[in-house]
């Protein structure tokens, strides 16, 4: 697909009107042993809002490693993923989740998690 647009930590496929982000690792702040809070949710939501505003996608693909922990998803991580979906819905675009190697517990957060996604031209 020609015309890829690279943005910070993402790529936009203009002919498919699809924004792809990956390796969010939601819950990494809770899993780390730091004294200073990382502001993970605020950072992720701010970046996603900016990307959606800049690209106006019809679909946002969260392409793997959405959550950080392999074994379980905390309530805070669950709320962050829900807030990411809310950003997409507020912008009128569909949120699609594709499983990565960290996403063994992603099914606890999302009803539909795909193994792959093929972006089609609109």
CSV table of C-alpha atoms in Angstrom, one decimal:
chain,number,residue,atom,x,y,z
A,1,UNK,CA,0.0,0.0,0.0
A,2,UNK,CA,1.6,3.2,-1.1
A,3,UNK,CA,1.3,6.6,0.6
A,4,UNK,CA,1.9,5.4,4.2
A,5,UNK,CA,2.0,8.2,6.6
A,6,UNK,CA,4.3,7.7,9.6
A,7,UNK,CA,3.4,9.5,12.8
A,8,UNK,CA,5.0,9.2,16.2
A,9,UNK,CA,4.7,5.5,17.3
A,10,UNK,CA,2.1,4.8,14.6
A,11,UNK,CA,1.3,4.6,10.9
A,12,UNK,CA,-1.7,5.8,9.0
A,13,UNK,CA,-2.9,4.0,5.8
A,14,UNK,CA,-4.7,6.8,4.0
A,15,UNK,CA,-6.3,4.6,1.3
A,16,UNK,CA,-7.8,2.4,4.0
A,17,UNK,CA,-8.4,5.3,6.4
A,18,UNK,CA,-6.7,3.1,9.1
A,19,UNK,CA,-4.5,4.2,11.9
A,20,UNK,CA,-2.3,1.5,13.4
A,21,UNK,CA,-0.7,1.7,16.8
A,22,UNK,CA,1.1,-1.0,18.6
A,23,UNK,CA,3.0,-1.9,21.8
A,24,UNK,CA,0.9,0.2,24.2
A,25,UNK,CA,1.7,-2.1,27.1
A,26,UNK,CA,-1.2,-0.8,29.2
A,27,UNK,CA,-0.5,-1.7,32.8
A,28,UNK,CA,3.3,-1.3,32.6
A,29,UNK,CA,3.2,1.5,35.2
A,30,UNK,CA,1.5,-0.8,37.8
A,31,UNK,CA,3.9,-3.7,36.9
A,32,UNK,CA,7.0,-1.5,37.4
A,33,UNK,CA,8.7,-0.8,40.7
A,34,UNK,CA,9.0,3.0,40.4
A,35,UNK,CA,8.2,5.5,43.1
A,36,UNK,CA,7.4,8.3,40.6
A,37,UNK,CA,4.1,7.8,38.8
A,38,UNK,CA,4.4,7.4,35.0
A,39,UNK,CA,1.1,9.0,34.0
A,40,UNK,CA,0.5,6.1,31.6
A,41,UNK,CA,-3.2,6.6,31.0
A,42,UNK,CA,-3.0,10.3,30.5
A,43,UNK,CA,-0.1,9.9,28.0
A,44,UNK,CA,-1.8,7.1,26.0
A,45,UNK,CA,-5.1,9.0,25.7
A,46,UNK,CA,-3.4,12.3,24.8
A,47,UNK,CA,-1.4,10.6,22.1
A,48,UNK,CA,-4.3,8.7,20.7
A,49,UNK,CA,-6.6,11.8,20.6
A,50,UNK,CA,-3.9,13.7,18.7
A,51,UNK,CA,-3.3,10.9,16.2
A,52,UNK,CA,-7.0,10.5,15.6
A,53,UNK,CA,-7.4,14.3,15.1
A,54,UNK,CA,-4.5,14.4,12.7
A,55,UNK,CA,-5.5,11.4,10.6
A,56,UNK,CA,-9.3,11.2,10.8
A,57,UNK,CA,-9.4,7.4,10.5
A,58,UNK,CA,-12.5,5.2,10.2
A,59,UNK,CA,-10.6,2.4,11.9
A,60,UNK,CA,-7.9,2.3,14.7
A,61,UNK,CA,-6.0,-1.0,14.9
A,62,UNK,CA,-4.3,-1.7,18.2
A,63,UNK,CA,-1.8,-4.1,16.7
A,64,UNK,CA,-0.5,-6.2,19.5
A,65,UNK,CA,0.9,-5.9,23.0
A,66,UNK,CA,-2.0,-3.8,24.1
A,67,UNK,CA,-1.6,-5.0,27.7
A,68,UNK,CA,1.6,-5.5,29.6
A,69,UNK,CA,1.0,-8.4,31.9
A,70,UNK,CA,0.7,-12.0,30.5
A,71,UNK,CA,-1.3,-13.5,33.4
A,72,UNK,CA,-4.0,-10.9,34.3
A,73,UNK,CA,-5.3,-7.5,33.6
A,74,UNK,CA,-5.8,-5.1,36.5
A,75,UNK,CA,-9.0,-3.0,36.9
A,76,UNK,CA,-6.9,0.1,36.1
A,77,UNK,CA,-5.6,-1.4,32.9
A,78,UNK,CA,-9.2,-2.5,32.0
A,79,UNK,CA,-10.3,1.1,32.5
A,80,UNK,CA,-7.5,2.4,30.4
A,81,UNK,CA,-8.3,0.1,27.5
A,82,UNK,CA,-12.0,1.2,27.8
A,83,UNK,CA,-10.9,4.8,27.7
A,84,UNK,CA,-8.9,4.2,24.5
A,85,UNK,CA,-12.0,2.7,22.9
A,86,UNK,CA,-14.0,5.7,24.1
A,87,UNK,CA,-11.6,8.0,22.3
A,88,UNK,CA,-12.2,6.0,19.1
A,89,UNK,CA,-15.9,6.0,19.5
A,90,UNK,CA,-16.0,9.8,20.2
A,91,UNK,CA,-14.1,10.3,16.9
A,92,UNK,CA,-16.5,8.1,15.0
A,93,UNK,CA,-14.0,5.3,14.3
A,94,UNK,CA,-14.0,1.6,15.0
A,95,UNK,CA,-11.4,0.2,17.5
A,96,UNK,CA,-10.0,-3.2,16.4
A,97,UNK,CA,-7.7,-5.2,18.7
A,98,UNK,CA,-5.2,-7.7,17.3
A,99,UNK,CA,-3.4,-10.1,19.7
A,100,UNK,CA,0.3,-9.7,20.4
A,101,UNK,CA,2.6,-12.0,22.4
A,102,UNK,CA,1.8,-10.0,25.6
A,103,UNK,CA,-2.0,-10.3,25.0
A,104,UNK,CA,-2.8,-13.7,26.6
A,105,UNK,CA,-5.1,-11.9,29.0
A,106,UNK,CA,-6.6,-9.3,26.5
A,107,UNK,CA,-9.8,-11.4,26.2
A,108,UNK,CA,-10.6,-10.4,29.8
A,109,UNK,CA,-10.8,-6.8,28.6
A,110,UNK,CA,-12.2,-7.0,25.0
A,111,UNK,CA,-15.0,-9.2,23.7
A,112,UNK,CA,-13.4,-9.4,20.2
A,113,UNK,CA,-9.7,-9.9,19.8
A,114,UNK,CA,-8.4,-10.8,16.4
A,115,UNK,CA,-5.4,-12.9,15.4
A,116,UNK,CA,-4.9,-10.7,12.3
A,117,UNK,CA,-6.5,-7.7,10.5
A,118,UNK,CA,-6.3,-6.8,6.8
A,119,UNK,CA,-6.9,-3.1,6.1
A,120,UNK,CA,-9.0,-2.7,2.9
A,121,UNK,CA,-9.0,0.4,0.7
A,122,UNK,CA,-12.1,2.5,1.1
